[in-house]
């Protein structure tokens, strides 16, 4: 239903259409989505509990990992419950205000995800290239300021998205061919000029993604140079092993993002829209699902903590409030 607000058409609500073209498969698509979401919630909550309660994990690397877990939880919880309600109960309607809120959370925390991965790359650079100064450089206040800056960067860059969408007149219906309120999916329903939306979207992608990828690349270039210069093969192996989990997290996060970005611009006529939508959901669901699994398997300290809990050891210390 549309209501007239002065001279602009403002929708009371939108209809999220799920995965158009695959309506008959919605129930089957929901099973892997639901399974991954459960793993993501349990895994990331478990990581946050371990980092909070285990004294040996009170170090900068694990504080950044806690930021990543919290970001992952918010990121997937902003989209998957609504997607499942579409698949299972056909609850497709979402109010205009809820759509803007969802859009804000999705884009803010995907930017936060990228920023935390960048901070973790800098952490590995300091740990490997300047190990003697690691504790003095990455102090708790520095870590807190870095995390807050990354969050505020996302907030201040994404707020204009909601304002740009709110100003648009909508007269091309209110059906969004997606499982969530993506910025451009909503903007394309407008009969107004969305050139500013397109340009600003590209600017934000470059400011966040481009800057973070550059920092990650430079960090790992310096790490590679430092590791290769080590004389001992065992030392090289140990240095590389500390980066394995983080490299996996980068791959899980950026691979679907790059596919989605380039396919939208260069493969829009050859790749079906349903594929775009599924990849967009995987982009928000794969990192939260895989990050706790990878860090749990590849990080010895976390693995040891899990083994102690499963074996009934009392070494996990609870903090009383």
PDB file of N, CA, C and O in Angstrom, residues 8 44 72 77 104 115 124 127 139 155 167 174 184 194-195 203 206 227 231 245 248 251 275 291 303-304:
ATOM      1  N   UNK A   8       5.781  13.339  -2.618  1.00  0.00           N
ATOM      2  CA  UNK A   8       6.508  12.078  -2.797  1.00  0.00           C
ATOM      3  C   UNK A   8       5.652  10.899  -2.396  1.00  0.00           C
ATOM      4  O   UNK A   8       4.822  10.981  -1.499  1.00  0.00           O
ATOM      5  N   UNK A  44      30.017 -18.383  17.748  1.00  0.00           N
ATOM      6  CA  UNK A  44      30.476 -17.048  18.135  1.00  0.00           C
ATOM      7  C   UNK A  44      30.165 -16.737  19.597  1.00  0.00           C
ATOM      8  O   UNK A  44      30.968 -16.087  20.273  1.00  0.00           O
ATOM      9  N   UNK A  72      30.059 -10.499  13.692  1.00  0.00           N
ATOM     10  CA  UNK A  72      29.447 -11.595  12.939  1.00  0.00           C
ATOM     11  C   UNK A  72      28.047 -11.917  13.447  1.00  0.00           C
ATOM     12  O   UNK A  72      27.123 -12.164  12.662  1.00  0.00           O
ATOM     13  N   UNK A  77      22.460 -11.983  12.249  1.00  0.00           N
ATOM     14  CA  UNK A  77      21.161 -11.887  12.925  1.00  0.00           C
ATOM     15  C   UNK A  77      20.302 -10.764  12.357  1.00  0.00           C
ATOM     16  O   UNK A  77      19.089 -10.722  12.598  1.00  0.00           O
ATOM     17  N   UNK A 104      20.716  -0.241   7.613  1.00  0.00           N
ATOM     18  CA  UNK A 104      21.772   0.395   8.398  1.00  0.00           C
ATOM     19  C   UNK A 104      22.645  -0.650   9.096  1.00  0.00           C
ATOM     20  O   UNK A 104      23.874  -0.588   9.030  1.00  0.00           O
ATOM     21  N   UNK A 115      36.771  -3.882   8.680  1.00  0.00           N
ATOM     22  CA  UNK A 115      37.684  -3.109   9.518  1.00  0.00           C
ATOM     23  C   UNK A 115      38.380  -3.947  10.574  1.00  0.00           C
ATOM     24  O   UNK A 115      39.575  -3.787  10.827  1.00  0.00           O
ATOM     25  N   UNK A 124      48.819  -9.019  13.601  1.00  0.00           N
ATOM     26  CA  UNK A 124      49.776 -10.060  13.193  1.00  0.00           C
ATOM     27  C   UNK A 124      51.084  -9.446  12.717  1.00  0.00           C
ATOM     28  O   UNK A 124      52.165  -9.998  12.964  1.00  0.00           O
ATOM     29  N   UNK A 127      52.970  -8.486  15.862  1.00  0.00           N
ATOM     30  CA  UNK A 127      53.403  -9.685  16.584  1.00  0.00           C
ATOM     31  C   UNK A 127      54.603 -10.352  15.924  1.00  0.00           C
ATOM     32  O   UNK A 127      55.493 -10.868  16.615  1.00  0.00           O
ATOM     33  N   UNK A 139      48.331  -1.953  23.529  1.00  0.00           N
ATOM     34  CA  UNK A 139      47.790  -1.924  24.892  1.00  0.00           C
ATOM     35  C   UNK A 139      46.264  -1.941  24.831  1.00  0.00           C
ATOM     36  O   UNK A 139      45.656  -1.707  23.774  1.00  0.00           O
ATOM     37  N   UNK A 155      29.438   3.594  11.104  1.00  0.00           N
ATOM     38  CA  UNK A 155      28.201   4.311  11.433  1.00  0.00           C
ATOM     39  C   UNK A 155      28.084   5.596  10.623  1.00  0.00           C
ATOM     40  O   UNK A 155      27.054   5.854   9.974  1.00  0.00           O
ATOM     41  N   UNK A 167      14.813  10.027   1.186  1.00  0.00           N
ATOM     42  CA  UNK A 167      14.405  11.200   0.393  1.00  0.00           C
ATOM     43  C   UNK A 167      13.776  10.806  -0.949  1.00  0.00           C
ATOM     44  O   UNK A 167      13.185  11.642  -1.631  1.00  0.00           O
ATOM     45  N   UNK A 174       6.360  -1.920  -4.443  1.00  0.00           N
ATOM     46  CA  UNK A 174       7.055  -2.046  -3.159  1.00  0.00           C
ATOM     47  C   UNK A 174       7.613  -3.453  -2.945  1.00  0.00           C
ATOM     48  O   UNK A 174       7.881  -3.843  -1.818  1.00  0.00           O
ATOM     49  N   UNK A 184      20.891  -0.805  -2.672  1.00  0.00           N
ATOM     50  CA  UNK A 184      20.573  -0.603  -4.080  1.00  0.00           C
ATOM     51  C   UNK A 184      19.279  -1.318  -4.487  1.00  0.00           C
ATOM     52  O   UNK A 184      18.562  -0.843  -5.368  1.00  0.00           O
ATOM     53  N   UNK A 194      18.573   8.194  -8.824  1.00  0.00           N
ATOM     54  CA  UNK A 194      19.362   7.478  -7.810  1.00  0.00           C
ATOM     55  C   UNK A 194      20.862   7.541  -8.117  1.00  0.00           C
ATOM     56  O   UNK A 194      21.643   6.758  -7.578  1.00  0.00           O
ATOM     57  N   UNK A 195      21.255   8.495  -8.960  1.00  0.00           N
ATOM     58  CA  UNK A 195      22.669   8.611  -9.331  1.00  0.00           C
ATOM     59  C   UNK A 195      23.536   8.871  -8.103  1.00  0.00           C
ATOM     60  O   UNK A 195      24.624   8.318  -7.954  1.00  0.00           O
ATOM     61  N   UNK A 203      31.691   5.030  -3.521  1.00  0.00           N
ATOM     62  CA  UNK A 203      32.653   5.746  -2.672  1.00  0.00           C
ATOM     63  C   UNK A 203      32.863   5.029  -1.344  1.00  0.00           C
ATOM     64  O   UNK A 203      33.999   4.845  -0.885  1.00  0.00           O
ATOM     65  N   UNK A 206      34.876   1.866  -1.724  1.00  0.00           N
ATOM     66  CA  UNK A 206      36.305   2.151  -1.875  1.00  0.00           C
ATOM     67  C   UNK A 206      36.924   2.621  -0.561  1.00  0.00           C
ATOM     68  O   UNK A 206      38.031   2.214  -0.202  1.00  0.00           O
ATOM     69  N   UNK A 227      59.194 -13.102   7.613  1.00  0.00           N
ATOM     70  CA  UNK A 227      59.218 -14.552   7.815  1.00  0.00           C
ATOM     71  C   UNK A 227      60.265 -15.210   6.920  1.00  0.00           C
ATOM     72  O   UNK A 227      61.002 -16.115   7.355  1.00  0.00           O
ATOM     73  N   UNK A 231      66.061 -17.544   9.662  1.00  0.00           N
ATOM     74  CA  UNK A 231      67.010 -18.594   9.271  1.00  0.00           C
ATOM     75  C   UNK A 231      66.478 -19.992   9.554  1.00  0.00           C
ATOM     76  O   UNK A 231      66.785 -20.941   8.837  1.00  0.00           O
ATOM     77  N   UNK A 245      44.668 -18.905  10.495  1.00  0.00           N
ATOM     78  CA  UNK A 245      43.248 -18.688  10.784  1.00  0.00           C
ATOM     79  C   UNK A 245      42.780 -17.340  10.240  1.00  0.00           C
ATOM     80  O   UNK A 245      41.677 -17.228   9.677  1.00  0.00           O
ATOM     81  N   UNK A 248      42.342 -17.464   6.473  1.00  0.00           N
ATOM     82  CA  UNK A 248      41.075 -18.159   6.171  1.00  0.00           C
ATOM     83  C   UNK A 248      39.885 -17.217   6.365  1.00  0.00           C
ATOM     84  O   UNK A 248      38.957 -17.201   5.549  1.00  0.00           O
ATOM     85  N   UNK A 251      39.646 -14.886   3.435  1.00  0.00           N
ATOM     86  CA  UNK A 251      39.121 -15.575   2.246  1.00  0.00           C
ATOM     87  C   UNK A 251      37.609 -15.741   2.348  1.00  0.00           C
ATOM     88  O   UNK A 251      36.862 -15.456   1.398  1.00  0.00           O
ATOM     89  N   UNK A 275      20.998 -16.239  -8.279  1.00  0.00           N
ATOM     90  CA  UNK A 275      22.379 -16.514  -7.889  1.00  0.00           C
ATOM     91  C   UNK A 275      22.959 -15.331  -7.120  1.00  0.00           C
ATOM     92  O   UNK A 275      23.643 -15.512  -6.107  1.00  0.00           O
ATOM     93  N   UNK A 291      34.241 -18.591  10.802  1.00  0.00           N
ATOM     94  CA  UNK A 291      35.286 -17.987  11.635  1.00  0.00           C
ATOM     95  C   UNK A 291      35.483 -18.702  12.973  1.00  0.00           C
ATOM     96  O   UNK A 291      36.621 -19.031  13.334  1.00  0.00           O
ATOM     97  N   UNK A 303      41.680 -24.046  21.310  1.00  0.00           N
ATOM     98  CA  UNK A 303      41.450 -25.491  21.255  1.00  0.00           C
ATOM     99  C   UNK A 303      41.659 -26.136  22.624  1.00  0.00           C
ATOM    100  O   UNK A 303      40.870 -26.982  23.053  1.00  0.00           O
ATOM    101  N   UNK A 304      42.713 -25.699  23.323  1.00  0.00           N
ATOM    102  CA  UNK A 304      42.985 -26.232  24.663  1.00  0.00           C
ATOM    103  C   UNK A 304      41.868 -25.888  25.642  1.00  0.00           C
ATOM    104  O   UNK A 304      41.484 -26.714  26.484  1.00  0.00           O
TER     105      UNK A 304
END
